[in-house]
Tab-separated table of C-alpha atoms in Angstrom:
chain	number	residue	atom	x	y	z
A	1	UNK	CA	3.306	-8.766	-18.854
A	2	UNK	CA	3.992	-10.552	-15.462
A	3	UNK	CA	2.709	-9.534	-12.222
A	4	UNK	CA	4.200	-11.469	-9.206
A	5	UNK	CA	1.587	-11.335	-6.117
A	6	UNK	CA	2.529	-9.820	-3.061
A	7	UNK	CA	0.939	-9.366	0.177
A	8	UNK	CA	-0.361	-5.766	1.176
A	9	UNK	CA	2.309	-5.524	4.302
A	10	UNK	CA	4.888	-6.820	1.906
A	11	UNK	CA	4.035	-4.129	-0.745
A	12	UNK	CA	3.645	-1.618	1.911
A	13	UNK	CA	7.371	-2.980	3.080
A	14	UNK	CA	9.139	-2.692	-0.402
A	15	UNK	CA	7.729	0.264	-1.824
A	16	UNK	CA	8.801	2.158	1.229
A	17	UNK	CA	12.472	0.641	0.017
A	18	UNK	CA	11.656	1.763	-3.302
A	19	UNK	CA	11.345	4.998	-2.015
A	20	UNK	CA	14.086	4.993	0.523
A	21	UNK	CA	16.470	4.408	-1.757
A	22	UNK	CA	15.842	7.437	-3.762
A	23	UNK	CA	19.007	10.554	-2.693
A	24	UNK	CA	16.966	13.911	-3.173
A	25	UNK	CA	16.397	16.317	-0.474
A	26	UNK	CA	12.688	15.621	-0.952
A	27	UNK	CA	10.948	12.809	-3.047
A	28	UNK	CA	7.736	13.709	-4.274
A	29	UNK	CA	5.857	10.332	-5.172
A	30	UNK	CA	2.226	9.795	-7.220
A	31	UNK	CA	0.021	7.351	-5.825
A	32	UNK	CA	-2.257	6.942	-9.105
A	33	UNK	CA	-5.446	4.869	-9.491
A	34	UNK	CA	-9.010	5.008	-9.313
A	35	UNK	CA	-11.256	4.747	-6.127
A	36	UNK	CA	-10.063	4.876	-2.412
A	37	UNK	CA	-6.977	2.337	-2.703
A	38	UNK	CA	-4.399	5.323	-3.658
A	39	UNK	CA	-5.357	6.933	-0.639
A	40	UNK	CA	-5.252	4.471	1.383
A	41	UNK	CA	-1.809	2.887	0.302
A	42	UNK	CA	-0.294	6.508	0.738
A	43	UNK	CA	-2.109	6.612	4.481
A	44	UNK	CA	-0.261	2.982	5.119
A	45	UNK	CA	3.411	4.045	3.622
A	46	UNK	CA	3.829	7.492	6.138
A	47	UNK	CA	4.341	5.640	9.819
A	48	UNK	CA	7.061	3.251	8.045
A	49	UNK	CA	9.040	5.544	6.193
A	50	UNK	CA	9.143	8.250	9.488
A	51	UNK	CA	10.374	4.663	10.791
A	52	UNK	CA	13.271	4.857	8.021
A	53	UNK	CA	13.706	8.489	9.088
A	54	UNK	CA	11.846	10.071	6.185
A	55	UNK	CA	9.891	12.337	7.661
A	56	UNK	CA	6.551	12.165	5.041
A	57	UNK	CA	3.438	14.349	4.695
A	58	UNK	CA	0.051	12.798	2.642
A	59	UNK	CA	-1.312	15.153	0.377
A	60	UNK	CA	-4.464	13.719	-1.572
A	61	UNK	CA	-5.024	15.215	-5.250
A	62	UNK	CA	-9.459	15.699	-4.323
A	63	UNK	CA	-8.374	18.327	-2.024
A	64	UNK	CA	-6.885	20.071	-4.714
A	65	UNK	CA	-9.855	19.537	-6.773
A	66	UNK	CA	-11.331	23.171	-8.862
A	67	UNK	CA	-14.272	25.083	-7.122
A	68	UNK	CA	-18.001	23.231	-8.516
A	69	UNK	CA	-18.924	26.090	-10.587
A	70	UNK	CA	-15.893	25.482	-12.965
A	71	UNK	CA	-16.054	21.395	-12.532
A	72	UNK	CA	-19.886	21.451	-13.083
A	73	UNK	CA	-19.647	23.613	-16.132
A	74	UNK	CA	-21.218	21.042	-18.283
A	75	UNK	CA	-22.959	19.221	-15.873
A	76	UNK	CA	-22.110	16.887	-12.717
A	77	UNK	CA	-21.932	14.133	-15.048
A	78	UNK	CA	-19.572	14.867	-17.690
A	79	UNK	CA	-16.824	12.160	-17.936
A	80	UNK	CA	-14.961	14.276	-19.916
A	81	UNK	CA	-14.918	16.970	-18.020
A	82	UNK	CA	-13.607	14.660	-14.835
A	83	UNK	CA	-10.361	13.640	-16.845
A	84	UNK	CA	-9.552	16.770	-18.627
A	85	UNK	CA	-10.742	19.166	-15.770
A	86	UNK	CA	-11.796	18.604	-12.149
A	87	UNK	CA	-7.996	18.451	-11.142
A	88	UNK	CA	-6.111	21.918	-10.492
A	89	UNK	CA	-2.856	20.959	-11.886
A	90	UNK	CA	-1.495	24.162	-11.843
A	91	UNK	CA	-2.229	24.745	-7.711
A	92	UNK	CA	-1.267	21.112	-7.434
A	93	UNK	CA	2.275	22.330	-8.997
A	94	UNK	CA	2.396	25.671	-7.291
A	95	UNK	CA	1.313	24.958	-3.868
A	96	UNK	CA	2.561	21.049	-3.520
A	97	UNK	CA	4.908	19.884	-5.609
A	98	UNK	CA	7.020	23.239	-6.936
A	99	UNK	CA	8.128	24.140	-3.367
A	100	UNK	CA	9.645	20.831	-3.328
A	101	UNK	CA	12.310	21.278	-5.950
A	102	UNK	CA	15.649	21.339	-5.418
A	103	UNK	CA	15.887	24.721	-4.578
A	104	UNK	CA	12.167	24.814	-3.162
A	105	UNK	CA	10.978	26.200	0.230
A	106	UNK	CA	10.359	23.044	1.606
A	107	UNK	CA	6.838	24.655	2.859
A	108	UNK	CA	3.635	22.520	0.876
A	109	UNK	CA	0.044	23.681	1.384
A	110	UNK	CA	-1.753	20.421	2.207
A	111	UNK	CA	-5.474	21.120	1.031
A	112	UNK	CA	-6.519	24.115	-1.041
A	113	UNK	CA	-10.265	23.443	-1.712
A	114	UNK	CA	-12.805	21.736	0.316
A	115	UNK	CA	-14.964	19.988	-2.655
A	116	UNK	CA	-17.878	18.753	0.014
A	117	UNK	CA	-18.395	21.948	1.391
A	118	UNK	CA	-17.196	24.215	-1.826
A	119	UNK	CA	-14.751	26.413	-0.366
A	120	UNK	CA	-11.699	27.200	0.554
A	121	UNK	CA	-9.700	25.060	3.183
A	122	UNK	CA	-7.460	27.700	4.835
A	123	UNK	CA	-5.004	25.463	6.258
A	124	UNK	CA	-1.694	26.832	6.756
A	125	UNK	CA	1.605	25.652	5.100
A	126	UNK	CA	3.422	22.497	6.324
A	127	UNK	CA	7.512	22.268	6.607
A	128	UNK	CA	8.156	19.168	5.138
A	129	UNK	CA	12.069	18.649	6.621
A	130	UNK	CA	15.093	18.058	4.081
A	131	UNK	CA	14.833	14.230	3.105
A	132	UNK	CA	10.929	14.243	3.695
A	133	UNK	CA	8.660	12.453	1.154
A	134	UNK	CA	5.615	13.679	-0.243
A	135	UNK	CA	3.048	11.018	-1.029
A	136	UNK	CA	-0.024	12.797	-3.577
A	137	UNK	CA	-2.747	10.116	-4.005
A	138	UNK	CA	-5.502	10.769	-6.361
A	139	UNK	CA	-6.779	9.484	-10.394
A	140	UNK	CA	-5.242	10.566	-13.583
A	141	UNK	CA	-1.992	12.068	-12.125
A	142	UNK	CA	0.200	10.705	-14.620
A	143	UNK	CA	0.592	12.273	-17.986
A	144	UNK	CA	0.146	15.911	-17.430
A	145	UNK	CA	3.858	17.077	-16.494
A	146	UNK	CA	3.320	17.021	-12.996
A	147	UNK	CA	6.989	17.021	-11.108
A	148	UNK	CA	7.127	13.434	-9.408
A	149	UNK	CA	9.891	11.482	-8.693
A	150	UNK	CA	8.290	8.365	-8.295
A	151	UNK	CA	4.974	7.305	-9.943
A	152	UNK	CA	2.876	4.223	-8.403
A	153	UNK	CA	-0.335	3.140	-11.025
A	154	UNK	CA	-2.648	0.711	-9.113
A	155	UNK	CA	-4.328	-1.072	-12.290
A	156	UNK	CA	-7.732	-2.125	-12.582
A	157	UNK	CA	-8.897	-4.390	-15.189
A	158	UNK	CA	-11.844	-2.875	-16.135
A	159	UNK	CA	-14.190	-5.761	-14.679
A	160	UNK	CA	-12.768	-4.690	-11.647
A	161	UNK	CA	-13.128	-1.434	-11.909
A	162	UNK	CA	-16.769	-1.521	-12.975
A	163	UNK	CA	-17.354	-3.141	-9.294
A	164	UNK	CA	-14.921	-0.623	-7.718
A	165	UNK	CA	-16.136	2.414	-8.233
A	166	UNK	CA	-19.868	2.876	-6.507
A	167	UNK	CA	-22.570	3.221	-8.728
A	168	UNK	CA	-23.092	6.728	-8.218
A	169	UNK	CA	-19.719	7.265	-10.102
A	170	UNK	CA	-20.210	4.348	-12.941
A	171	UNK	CA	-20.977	7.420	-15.371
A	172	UNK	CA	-17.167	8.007	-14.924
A	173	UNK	CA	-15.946	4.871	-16.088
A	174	UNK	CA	-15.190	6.440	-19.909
A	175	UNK	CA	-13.154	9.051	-18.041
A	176	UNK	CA	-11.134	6.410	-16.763
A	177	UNK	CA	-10.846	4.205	-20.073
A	178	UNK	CA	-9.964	7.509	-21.849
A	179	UNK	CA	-7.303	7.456	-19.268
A	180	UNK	CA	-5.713	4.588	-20.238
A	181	UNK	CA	-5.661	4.996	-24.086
A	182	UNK	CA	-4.295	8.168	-24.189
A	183	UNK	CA	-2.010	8.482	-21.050
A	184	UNK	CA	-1.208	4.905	-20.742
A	185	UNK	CA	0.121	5.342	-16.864
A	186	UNK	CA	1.371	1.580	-16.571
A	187	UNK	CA	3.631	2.452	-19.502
A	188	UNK	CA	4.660	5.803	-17.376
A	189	UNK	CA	4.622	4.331	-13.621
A	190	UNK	CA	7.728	3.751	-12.311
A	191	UNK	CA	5.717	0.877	-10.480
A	192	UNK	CA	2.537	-1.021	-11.324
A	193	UNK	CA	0.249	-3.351	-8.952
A	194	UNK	CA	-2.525	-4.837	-9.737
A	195	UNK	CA	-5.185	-4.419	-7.670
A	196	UNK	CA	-8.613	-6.273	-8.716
A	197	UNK	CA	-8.791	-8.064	-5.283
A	198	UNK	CA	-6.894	-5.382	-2.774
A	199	UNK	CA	-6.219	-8.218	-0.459
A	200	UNK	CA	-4.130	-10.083	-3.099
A	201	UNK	CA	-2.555	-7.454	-5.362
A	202	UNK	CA	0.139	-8.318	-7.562
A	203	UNK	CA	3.528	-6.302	-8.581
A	204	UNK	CA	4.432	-5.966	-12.365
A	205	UNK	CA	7.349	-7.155	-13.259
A	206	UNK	CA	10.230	-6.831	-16.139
């Protein structure tokens, strides 16, 4: 597998191509990984495409997490229970990513749960306008039907993920290897960068 290494404004620049290029009245896109660099590539990709004219709204997958009493059900440690569980897939589809169908509403609920403060977020719905993108940032996204269009991986090797994630989360790393041997998301990604050093990452290629 070859990875040809980009810059981060270059990536930034070409995946908002990527996405640019896509014809739908809305383009709902997965930015999958672990730790804060899905986030954070999402945050960088809205100012350029609203440059493009694609209006796009950031939605990020821990806001959509399930209230601590079901998450914690086995304990706060479980890595299990972080891959299978933590993630409301079905709110994710019902609030975010169903209204954005074809024949969708256009109107996406941007947080549903507050996971700090373990409660509800109240925030009203958002009007994403016809030709708007949707960028959902978050870990294990890919592999459990969710409606994208587009799906981003940003690989770790797992040296690099070890020093990644903070050591209060290193009891998730099994989630994460679970992750890729039965999901396999840089077989399923419509786009895969490697990012062990975030200032140097590197785009698959072939």
């Amino acid at each position: 597998m070859r990875y040809r290494p980009i810059s981060p404004e270059l990536l930034v620049a070409e995946l908002t191509e990527l996405i640019t290029e896509r014809d739908r009245r809305w383009t709902r896109v997965a930015i999958d990984g672990a730790g804060d660099g899905p986030r954070l590539l999402a945050g960088s990709l809205v100012e350029p495409l609203r440059v493009r004219g694609r209006p796009a709204l950031h939605v990020s997958a821990r806001d959509f997490l399930r209230p601590a009493s079901l998450r914690f059900e086995r304990g706060r440690h479980d890595p299990d229970e972080r891959y299978l569980s933590w993630l409301d897939t079905n709110a994710l589809r019902r609030e975010v990513l169903g209204p954005l169908e074809p024949d969708g509403s256009g109107a996406v609920l941007p947080a549903l749960w507050d996971a700090e403060r373990d409660r509800a977020t109240r925030l009203p719905r958002t009007e994403l306008a016809a030709g708007g993108v949707l960028l959902v940032d978050g870990e294990f996204l890919l592999g459990a039907g969710l409606p994208f269009d587009l799906a981003v991986h940003l690989w770790l090797s797992p040296g690099a993920l070890r020093r990644r994630l903070p050591d209060e989360e290193a009891w998730a790393l099994p989630a994460f290897a679970r992750y890729e041997d039965e999901v396999n998301p840089v077989g399923l990604a419509d786009l895969v960068v490697r990012v062990d050093d975030p200032r140097h990452p590197a785009v698959r290629e072939g």
